[in-house]
GROMACS .gro file of C-alpha atoms in nm:
model
  405
    1MET     CA    1   0.310   3.072  -0.515
    2ALA     CA    2   0.257   2.720  -0.385
    3LEU     CA    3   0.504   2.434  -0.357
    4ILE     CA    4   0.359   2.121  -0.511
    5VAL     CA    5   0.509   1.772  -0.512
    6GLN     CA    6   0.384   1.549  -0.793
    7LYS     CA    7   0.444   1.175  -0.811
    8TYR     CA    8   0.394   0.975  -1.130
    9GLY     CA    9   0.381   0.596  -1.132
   10GLY     CA   10   0.524   0.352  -1.383
   11THR     CA   11   0.224   0.343  -1.616
   12SER     CA   12   0.222   0.724  -1.629
   13VAL     CA   13   0.580   0.726  -1.764
   14GLY     CA   14   0.563   0.393  -1.946
   15ASP     CA   15   0.710   0.521  -2.275
   16LEU     CA   16   0.849   0.840  -2.429
   17ASP     CA   17   0.506   0.968  -2.537
   18ARG     CA   18   0.376   0.931  -2.181
   19ILE     CA   19   0.686   1.102  -2.045
   20ARG     CA   20   0.615   1.394  -2.279
   21ASN     CA   21   0.253   1.406  -2.161
   22VAL     CA   22   0.364   1.413  -1.797
   23ALA     CA   23   0.615   1.687  -1.880
   24LYS     CA   24   0.333   1.897  -2.026
   25ARG     CA   25   0.129   1.854  -1.706
   26VAL     CA   26   0.430   1.947  -1.494
   27ALA     CA   27   0.491   2.251  -1.715
   28ARG     CA   28   0.131   2.369  -1.672
   29THR     CA   29   0.169   2.348  -1.296
   30ARG     CA   30   0.489   2.553  -1.321
   31ASP     CA   31   0.325   2.806  -1.558
   32ALA     CA   32   0.053   2.859  -1.296
   33GLY     CA   33   0.321   3.010  -1.073
   34ASN     CA   34   0.402   2.708  -0.857
   35ASP     CA   35   0.732   2.557  -0.753
   36VAL     CA   36   0.729   2.192  -0.858
   37VAL     CA   37   0.914   1.882  -0.739
   38VAL     CA   38   0.845   1.569  -0.943
   39ILE     CA   39   0.893   1.216  -0.806
   40LEU     CA   40   0.907   0.938  -1.064
   41SER     CA   41   0.885   0.561  -1.067
   42ALA     CA   42   1.060   0.341  -1.321
   43MET     CA   43   0.881   0.283  -1.651
   44SER     CA   44   0.614   0.015  -1.617
   45GLY     CA   45   0.761  -0.333  -1.645
   46VAL     CA   46   1.124  -0.224  -1.605
   47THR     CA   47   1.158  -0.330  -1.240
   48ASP     CA   48   1.016  -0.675  -1.319
   49GLN     CA   49   1.260  -0.709  -1.609
   50LEU     CA   50   1.552  -0.623  -1.384
   51ILE     CA   51   1.438  -0.876  -1.124
   52SER     CA   52   1.408  -1.140  -1.396
   53MET     CA   53   1.759  -1.064  -1.523
   54ALA     CA   54   1.901  -1.101  -1.174
   55GLY     CA   55   1.716  -1.429  -1.131
   56ASN     CA   56   1.874  -1.563  -1.446
   57ILE     CA   57   2.219  -1.484  -1.309
   58CYS     CA   58   2.164  -1.655  -0.974
   59GLY     CA   59   1.876  -1.800  -0.778
   60THR     CA   60   1.909  -1.574  -0.474
   61PRO     CA   61   2.084  -1.249  -0.569
   62ASP     CA   62   2.266  -1.047  -0.302
   63CYS     CA   63   2.023  -0.793  -0.156
   64ARG     CA   64   2.268  -0.503  -0.171
   65GLU     CA   65   2.344  -0.567  -0.537
   66MET     CA   66   1.974  -0.602  -0.614
   67ASP     CA   67   1.917  -0.250  -0.482
   68VAL     CA   68   2.201  -0.117  -0.698
   69LEU     CA   69   2.036  -0.285  -0.997
   70LEU     CA   70   1.675  -0.185  -0.926
   71ALA     CA   71   1.765   0.181  -0.868
   72THR     CA   72   1.866   0.211  -1.235
   73GLY     CA   73   1.501   0.205  -1.341
   74GLU     CA   74   1.421   0.537  -1.173
   75GLN     CA   75   1.755   0.684  -1.280
   76THR     CA   76   1.653   0.636  -1.643
   77THR     CA   77   1.312   0.796  -1.594
   78VAL     CA   78   1.424   1.109  -1.409
   79SER     CA   79   1.699   1.186  -1.658
   80LEU     CA   80   1.459   1.150  -1.953
   81MET     CA   81   1.203   1.372  -1.778
   82ALA     CA   82   1.459   1.643  -1.706
   83MET     CA   83   1.576   1.633  -2.070
   84THR     CA   84   1.216   1.658  -2.192
   85LEU     CA   85   1.144   1.962  -1.974
   86GLN     CA   86   1.468   2.126  -2.086
   87ALA     CA   87   1.375   2.068  -2.448
   88MET     CA   88   1.046   2.248  -2.375
   89GLY     CA   89   1.237   2.552  -2.249
   90TYR     CA   90   1.217   2.493  -1.873
   91LYS     CA   91   1.501   2.478  -1.623
   92ALA     CA   92   1.505   2.126  -1.480
   93ARG     CA   93   1.747   1.911  -1.284
   94SER     CA   94   1.724   1.542  -1.201
   95MET     CA   95   1.835   1.399  -0.866
   96LEU     CA   96   1.890   1.045  -0.750
   97GLY     CA   97   1.801   0.934  -0.400
   98HIS     CA   98   2.146   0.995  -0.255
   99GLN     CA   99   2.169   1.338  -0.421
  100ALA     CA  100   1.835   1.433  -0.268
  101GLU     CA  101   1.974   1.317   0.069
  102ILE     CA  102   1.702   1.058   0.126
  103ILE     CA  103   1.865   0.877   0.417
  104THR     CA  104   1.737   0.528   0.502
  105ASP     CA  105   1.826   0.234   0.721
  106SER     CA  106   2.019  -0.058   0.570
  107SER     CA  107   1.727  -0.296   0.515
  108TYR     CA  108   1.794  -0.364   0.149
  109ASN     CA  109   1.486  -0.414  -0.072
  110ARG     CA  110   1.257  -0.271   0.200
  111ALA     CA  111   1.446   0.022   0.354
  112ARG     CA  112   1.270   0.278   0.570
  113ILE     CA  113   1.334   0.651   0.538
  114GLN     CA  114   1.500   0.803   0.844
  115GLU     CA  115   1.545   1.162   0.728
  116ILE     CA  116   1.559   1.381   0.420
  117GLY     CA  117   1.811   1.664   0.389
  118ALA     CA  118   1.604   1.896   0.171
  119ARG     CA  119   1.876   2.161   0.133
  120ARG     CA  120   1.984   2.071  -0.221
  121ILE     CA  121   1.625   2.046  -0.345
  122LYS     CA  122   1.548   2.388  -0.195
  123ASP     CA  123   1.859   2.538  -0.353
  124LEU     CA  124   1.760   2.412  -0.697
  125LEU     CA  125   1.403   2.538  -0.654
  126GLY     CA  126   1.542   2.875  -0.552
  127GLN     CA  127   1.736   2.885  -0.879
  128GLY     CA  128   1.411   2.839  -1.073
  129ASN     CA  129   1.444   2.470  -1.149
  130ILE     CA  130   1.179   2.204  -1.172
  131VAL     CA  131   1.339   1.933  -0.959
  132VAL     CA  132   1.290   1.573  -1.074
  133VAL     CA  133   1.370   1.318  -0.801
  134ALA     CA  134   1.404   0.942  -0.836
  135GLY     CA  135   1.144   0.769  -0.622
  136PHE     CA  136   1.178   0.429  -0.456
  137GLN     CA  137   1.542   0.480  -0.360
  138GLY     CA  138   1.769   0.631  -0.096
  139VAL     CA  139   2.107   0.583   0.065
  140ASP     CA  140   2.209   0.438   0.400
  141ALA     CA  141   2.466   0.567   0.650
  142GLN     CA  142   2.743   0.370   0.474
  143GLY     CA  143   2.664   0.535   0.141
  144ASP     CA  144   2.506   0.225  -0.011
  145ILE     CA  145   2.204   0.255  -0.242
  146THR     CA  146   1.881   0.124  -0.089
  147THR     CA  147   1.528   0.075  -0.221
  148LEU     CA  148   1.201   0.115  -0.035
  149GLY     CA  149   1.005  -0.185  -0.163
  150ARG     CA  150   0.707  -0.207  -0.396
  151GLY     CA  151   0.515   0.119  -0.411
  152GLY     CA  152   0.808   0.299  -0.252
  153SER     CA  153   0.781   0.599  -0.483
  154ASP     CA  154   0.459   0.697  -0.303
  155THR     CA  155   0.654   0.703   0.022
  156SER     CA  156   0.937   0.900  -0.140
  157ALA     CA  157   0.689   1.161  -0.260
  158VAL     CA  158   0.514   1.210   0.072
  159ALA     CA  159   0.842   1.216   0.265
  160VAL     CA  160   0.986   1.479   0.030
  161ALA     CA  161   0.665   1.680   0.058
  162ALA     CA  162   0.687   1.663   0.437
  163ALA     CA  163   1.054   1.768   0.440
  164LEU     CA  164   0.981   2.063   0.210
  165LYS     CA  165   0.657   2.153   0.391
  166ALA     CA  166   0.484   2.140   0.054
  167ASP     CA  167   0.135   2.279   0.014
  168GLN     CA  168   0.013   1.960  -0.150
  169CYS     CA  169   0.133   1.620  -0.268
  170GLU     CA  170  -0.034   1.494  -0.583
  171ILE     CA  171  -0.015   1.120  -0.650
  172TYR     CA  172  -0.075   1.055  -1.020
  173THR     CA  173  -0.156   0.699  -1.120
  174ASP     CA  174  -0.360   0.498  -1.371
  175VAL     CA  175  -0.681   0.536  -1.168
  176ASP     CA  176  -0.865   0.860  -1.107
  177GLY     CA  177  -0.908   0.837  -0.731
  178ILE     CA  178  -1.013   0.620  -0.439
  179TYR     CA  179  -1.331   0.420  -0.494
  180THR     CA  180  -1.587   0.273  -0.256
  181ALA     CA  181  -1.488  -0.071  -0.394
  182ASP     CA  182  -1.283  -0.213  -0.678
  183PRO     CA  183  -1.468  -0.082  -0.988
  184ASN     CA  184  -1.346  -0.385  -1.183
  185ILE     CA  185  -1.559  -0.602  -0.952
  186CYS     CA  186  -1.838  -0.371  -0.844
  187ALA     CA  187  -1.992  -0.175  -1.130
  188LYS     CA  188  -2.167   0.057  -0.883
  189ALA     CA  189  -1.845   0.161  -0.708
  190ARG     CA  190  -1.814   0.539  -0.674
  191LYS     CA  191  -1.514   0.768  -0.659
  192LEU     CA  192  -1.478   0.938  -0.321
  193SER     CA  193  -1.406   1.311  -0.318
  194ARG     CA  194  -1.250   1.292   0.032
  195ILE     CA  195  -1.132   1.017   0.265
  196ALA     CA  196  -0.972   1.028   0.609
  197TYR     CA  197  -0.612   0.921   0.663
  198ASP     CA  198  -0.726   0.644   0.901
  199GLU     CA  199  -0.971   0.505   0.647
  200MET     CA  200  -0.704   0.511   0.377
  201LEU     CA  201  -0.460   0.334   0.609
  202GLU     CA  202  -0.712   0.055   0.661
  203MET     CA  203  -0.787   0.031   0.290
  204ALA     CA  204  -0.417   0.020   0.200
  205SER     CA  205  -0.351  -0.255   0.455
  206LEU     CA  206  -0.654  -0.457   0.343
  207GLY     CA  207  -0.589  -0.489  -0.026
  208ALA     CA  208  -0.655  -0.151  -0.189
  209LYS     CA  209  -0.347  -0.094  -0.408
  210VAL     CA  210  -0.386   0.273  -0.495
  211LEU     CA  211  -0.149   0.399  -0.223
  212GLN     CA  212   0.135   0.231  -0.038
  213ILE     CA  213   0.057   0.213   0.334
  214ARG     CA  214   0.379   0.379   0.450
  215SER     CA  215   0.305   0.682   0.234
  216VAL     CA  216  -0.028   0.729   0.412
  217GLU     CA  217   0.142   0.691   0.751
  218PHE     CA  218   0.388   0.966   0.655
  219ALA     CA  219   0.108   1.189   0.527
  220LYS     CA  220  -0.092   1.156   0.848
  221LYS     CA  221   0.209   1.206   1.076
  222TYR     CA  222   0.333   1.518   0.897
  223ASN     CA  223  -0.007   1.655   0.791
  224VAL     CA  224   0.058   1.632   0.416
  225PRO     CA  225  -0.264   1.667   0.210
  226LEU     CA  226  -0.269   1.394  -0.058
  227HIS     CA  227  -0.452   1.430  -0.388
  228VAL     CA  228  -0.486   1.095  -0.569
  229ARG     CA  229  -0.570   1.149  -0.936
  230SER     CA  230  -0.520   1.014  -1.286
  231SER     CA  231  -0.233   1.117  -1.512
  232PHE     CA  232  -0.452   1.042  -1.815
  233ASN     CA  233  -0.727   1.303  -1.761
  234GLU     CA  234  -0.785   1.639  -1.593
  235GLU     CA  235  -1.054   1.528  -1.347
  236GLU     CA  236  -1.030   1.600  -0.978
  237GLY     CA  237  -0.938   1.291  -0.780
  238THR     CA  238  -0.968   1.203  -0.411
  239MET     CA  239  -0.825   1.411  -0.128
  240VAL     CA  240  -0.679   1.215   0.166
  241VAL     CA  241  -0.702   1.444   0.467
  242HIS     CA  242  -0.761   1.458   0.840
  243GLU     CA  243  -1.100   1.338   0.959
  244ASP     CA  244  -1.378   1.594   0.999
  245ALA     CA  245  -1.725   1.582   1.155
  246ASN     CA  246  -1.903   1.525   0.822
  247MET     CA  247  -1.707   1.206   0.759
  248GLU     CA  248  -1.857   1.042   1.068
  249LYS     CA  249  -2.206   1.080   0.920
  250VAL     CA  250  -2.117   0.810   0.666
  251VAL     CA  251  -2.107   0.477   0.848
  252VAL     CA  252  -1.911   0.282   0.585
  253SER     CA  253  -1.689   0.454   0.328
  254GLY     CA  254  -1.567   0.152   0.138
  255VAL     CA  255  -1.546  -0.224   0.090
  256THR     CA  256  -1.208  -0.386   0.025
  257HIS     CA  257  -1.085  -0.736  -0.045
  258ASN     CA  258  -0.758  -0.928  -0.031
  259LYS     CA  259  -0.702  -1.263  -0.200
  260ASN     CA  260  -0.335  -1.280  -0.110
  261GLU     CA  261  -0.366  -1.451   0.228
  262ALA     CA  262  -0.370  -1.812   0.347
  263ARG     CA  263  -0.466  -1.960   0.682
  264ILE     CA  264  -0.293  -2.217   0.898
  265THR     CA  265  -0.454  -2.413   1.182
  266LEU     CA  266  -0.282  -2.615   1.453
  267ARG     CA  267  -0.536  -2.861   1.597
  268LYS     CA  268  -0.547  -2.997   1.951
  269VAL     CA  269  -0.270  -2.783   2.093
  270PRO     CA  270  -0.202  -2.808   2.471
  271ASP     CA  271  -0.389  -2.520   2.635
  272LYS     CA  272  -0.126  -2.377   2.867
  273PRO     CA  273   0.078  -2.056   2.905
  274GLY     CA  274   0.348  -1.994   2.645
  275ILE     CA  275   0.205  -2.216   2.371
  276ALA     CA  276   0.094  -1.927   2.147
  277SER     CA  277   0.441  -1.780   2.168
  278LYS     CA  278   0.602  -2.112   2.072
  279ILE     CA  279   0.372  -2.129   1.769
  280LEU     CA  280   0.415  -1.774   1.644
  281ALA     CA  281   0.771  -1.681   1.745
  282PRO     CA  282   0.935  -1.899   1.473
  283ILE     CA  283   0.708  -1.733   1.216
  284ALA     CA  284   0.823  -1.389   1.327
  285GLU     CA  285   1.187  -1.497   1.327
  286ALA     CA  286   1.145  -1.604   0.964
  287GLY     CA  287   1.025  -1.253   0.878
  288ILE     CA  288   0.671  -1.368   0.800
  289GLY     CA  289   0.388  -1.135   0.897
  290VAL     CA  290   0.083  -1.272   1.077
  291ASP     CA  291  -0.250  -1.099   1.039
  292MET     CA  292  -0.560  -1.252   1.198
  293ILE     CA  293  -0.531  -1.490   1.495
  294ILE     CA  294  -0.813  -1.699   1.647
  295GLN     CA  295  -0.793  -1.947   1.934
  296ASN     CA  296  -1.074  -2.193   2.008
  297THR     CA  297  -1.078  -2.376   2.342
  298ARG     CA  298  -1.160  -2.749   2.339
  299LEU     CA  299  -1.234  -2.989   2.622
  300SER     CA  300  -0.954  -3.167   2.809
  301HIS     CA  301  -0.723  -2.863   2.816
  302MET     CA  302  -0.673  -2.859   2.440
  303THR     CA  303  -0.719  -2.575   2.192
  304ASP     CA  304  -0.705  -2.496   1.819
  305LEU     CA  305  -0.506  -2.193   1.698
  306THR     CA  306  -0.562  -2.043   1.354
  307PHE     CA  307  -0.380  -1.753   1.191
  308THR     CA  308  -0.333  -1.601   0.847
  309VAL     CA  309  -0.013  -1.523   0.658
  310PRO     CA  310   0.063  -1.376   0.313
  311LYS     CA  311   0.001  -1.639   0.046
  312SER     CA  312   0.358  -1.593  -0.078
  313ASP     CA  313   0.484  -1.711   0.263
  314PHE     CA  314   0.238  -1.998   0.300
  315ALA     CA  315   0.471  -2.285   0.205
  316ALA     CA  316   0.750  -2.162   0.432
  317ALA     CA  317   0.508  -2.105   0.720
  318MET     CA  318   0.361  -2.454   0.684
  319GLU     CA  319   0.707  -2.612   0.703
  320ILE     CA  320   0.782  -2.414   1.019
  321GLU     CA  321   0.455  -2.507   1.186
  322LYS     CA  322   0.487  -2.878   1.109
  323LYS     CA  323   0.809  -2.878   1.309
  324VAL     CA  324   0.650  -2.672   1.586
  325ALA     CA  325   0.353  -2.912   1.602
  326GLU     CA  326   0.588  -3.204   1.671
  327GLU     CA  327   0.769  -3.011   1.942
  328ILE     CA  328   0.455  -2.904   2.132
  329GLY     CA  329   0.248  -3.216   2.075
  330ALA     CA  330  -0.021  -3.072   1.845
  331GLU     CA  331  -0.232  -3.328   1.660
  332GLU     CA  332  -0.199  -3.185   1.308
  333VAL     CA  333  -0.141  -2.875   1.096
  334LEU     CA  334  -0.398  -2.775   0.834
  335GLY     CA  335  -0.353  -2.516   0.560
  336ASP     CA  336  -0.590  -2.338   0.324
  337GLU     CA  337  -0.492  -2.104   0.038
  338ASP     CA  338  -0.841  -2.071  -0.109
  339ILE     CA  339  -0.955  -1.786   0.114
  340ALA     CA  340  -1.015  -1.414   0.083
  341LYS     CA  341  -1.063  -1.134   0.330
  342VAL     CA  342  -1.345  -0.885   0.276
  343SER     CA  343  -1.368  -0.573   0.490
  344VAL     CA  344  -1.596  -0.277   0.547
  345ILE     CA  345  -1.427   0.047   0.654
  346GLY     CA  346  -1.549   0.380   0.785
  347VAL     CA  347  -1.474   0.633   1.058
  348GLY     CA  348  -1.851   0.652   1.111
  349MET     CA  349  -1.834   0.311   1.283
  350ARG     CA  350  -1.708   0.489   1.594
  351SER     CA  351  -2.045   0.653   1.646
  352HIS     CA  352  -2.283   0.398   1.492
  353SER     CA  353  -2.383   0.054   1.617
  354GLY     CA  354  -2.502  -0.251   1.426
  355VAL     CA  355  -2.236  -0.252   1.155
  356ALA     CA  356  -2.109  -0.600   1.241
  357SER     CA  357  -2.455  -0.753   1.259
  358LYS     CA  358  -2.549  -0.602   0.922
  359MET     CA  359  -2.230  -0.735   0.765
  360PHE     CA  360  -2.284  -1.085   0.903
  361ALA     CA  361  -2.650  -1.085   0.800
  362THR     CA  362  -2.562  -0.971   0.448
  363LEU     CA  363  -2.310  -1.251   0.401
  364SER     CA  364  -2.552  -1.503   0.550
  365ALA     CA  365  -2.827  -1.397   0.309
  366GLU     CA  366  -2.590  -1.484   0.022
  367ASN     CA  367  -2.513  -1.822   0.189
  368ILE     CA  368  -2.149  -1.717   0.244
  369ASN     CA  369  -1.988  -1.881   0.546
  370ILE     CA  370  -1.759  -1.669   0.767
  371LEU     CA  371  -1.436  -1.850   0.855
  372MET     CA  372  -1.264  -1.583   1.067
  373ILE     CA  373  -1.348  -1.235   1.199
  374SER     CA  374  -1.135  -0.944   1.311
  375THR     CA  375  -1.221  -0.586   1.397
  376SER     CA  376  -1.072  -0.246   1.468
  377GLU     CA  377  -1.236   0.080   1.568
  378ILE     CA  378  -1.317   0.164   1.205
  379ARG     CA  379  -1.302  -0.173   1.029
  380ILE     CA  380  -1.462  -0.520   1.029
  381SER     CA  381  -1.298  -0.801   0.831
  382CYS     CA  382  -1.426  -1.149   0.751
  383VAL     CA  383  -1.235  -1.436   0.596
  384ILE     CA  384  -1.449  -1.630   0.350
  385GLU     CA  385  -1.398  -1.886   0.073
  386GLU     CA  386  -1.220  -1.715  -0.215
  387LYS     CA  387  -1.482  -1.816  -0.473
  388TYR     CA  388  -1.740  -1.593  -0.303
  389THR     CA  389  -1.526  -1.277  -0.300
  390GLU     CA  390  -1.694  -1.084  -0.579
  391LEU     CA  391  -2.043  -1.175  -0.463
  392ALA     CA  392  -1.957  -1.062  -0.109
  393ILE     CA  393  -1.818  -0.726  -0.226
  394ARG     CA  394  -2.125  -0.641  -0.434
  395ALA     CA  395  -2.365  -0.751  -0.161
  396LEU     CA  396  -2.189  -0.548   0.109
  397HIS     CA  397  -2.160  -0.245  -0.120
  398THR     CA  398  -2.537  -0.248  -0.162
  399ALA     CA  399  -2.616  -0.329   0.201
  400PHE     CA  400  -2.425  -0.024   0.329
  401ASP     CA  401  -2.586   0.214   0.078
  402LEU     CA  402  -2.268   0.271  -0.120
  403ASP     CA  403  -2.445   0.216  -0.454
  404ASN     CA  404  -2.621   0.549  -0.424
  405GLU     CA  405  -2.474   0.886  -0.514
   0.00000   0.00000   0.00000
């Protein structure tokens, strides 16, 4: 008998018929002799509706009360799932985040899991129940409801799987696995049968939306095998596992893109110690994440500093930097929202040379100008004009032999 944790996203439980279909899949897993813990998201669209309702009440709702509100979406889904399984003749019990002892910090709307007391889940499994747990939510040390942010149900599932030492964590979604590129853009994109945790971490951070990045971090840290698959068919999906020797034979495993970034440039900044800190510290204090940073040295002890921020934070970041520019004596602040970041990713980069030059040559052949570059051990990213994103993805997919089976 294996212990399997299954997570189903909002589209998988979007209405009562889909809840019944998921219940049948859960039942089959149970009938095969497995213990099953099910993690559920809210029905698709429900969270957005709740956010909209709160916005109509007041412009900036209290964060604590928002978490109380948003947690009701998952509460509805888990209770309906437990009822459905019971109606099918199975023992089932639903649990909310606090009942499952998912303990988090007090960062409302984006809480981080600190520990999971798995005792109650284990007790219910021992009594023969299918346990249905609300994803996305937990409770802090004061007993207040917290939520984990967008995609938080993935993190809930992996964390529960780790706490229970589950044999596998299956992430069911509306796609049937991890692809070499977005199949909506690249018709030749292929589903991967296996991918390394590190590659998946890079993909998740660079725009691939199949898995939430914190869930992959949990899976890698606690050695939880992830199986990403579709809830709408029976096909095998993609296994996210530890790297093995065969993975290094493939230089590039995938091409990703992200259109949700903007860049800011401060021109003719005094080139002296402490200036970069004065530019970026106010951004950090405002809770805005900075991704790529480039500094170009000019003559006469002046420099230009360029960095990227999430597009949603662009307006706020520009206001901050205009004030900073006056304080430090920079000539001007320039902003650009019409950019995209394209990246090639693969653990094989560690043992193969020439990846960067091939990427640059491929983009050049398509007359695509590179605005910024950043690298890691297994990833190369280029910022380009947004209008060339799809062309760049298809060209890179072909150049790195990802079109072929």
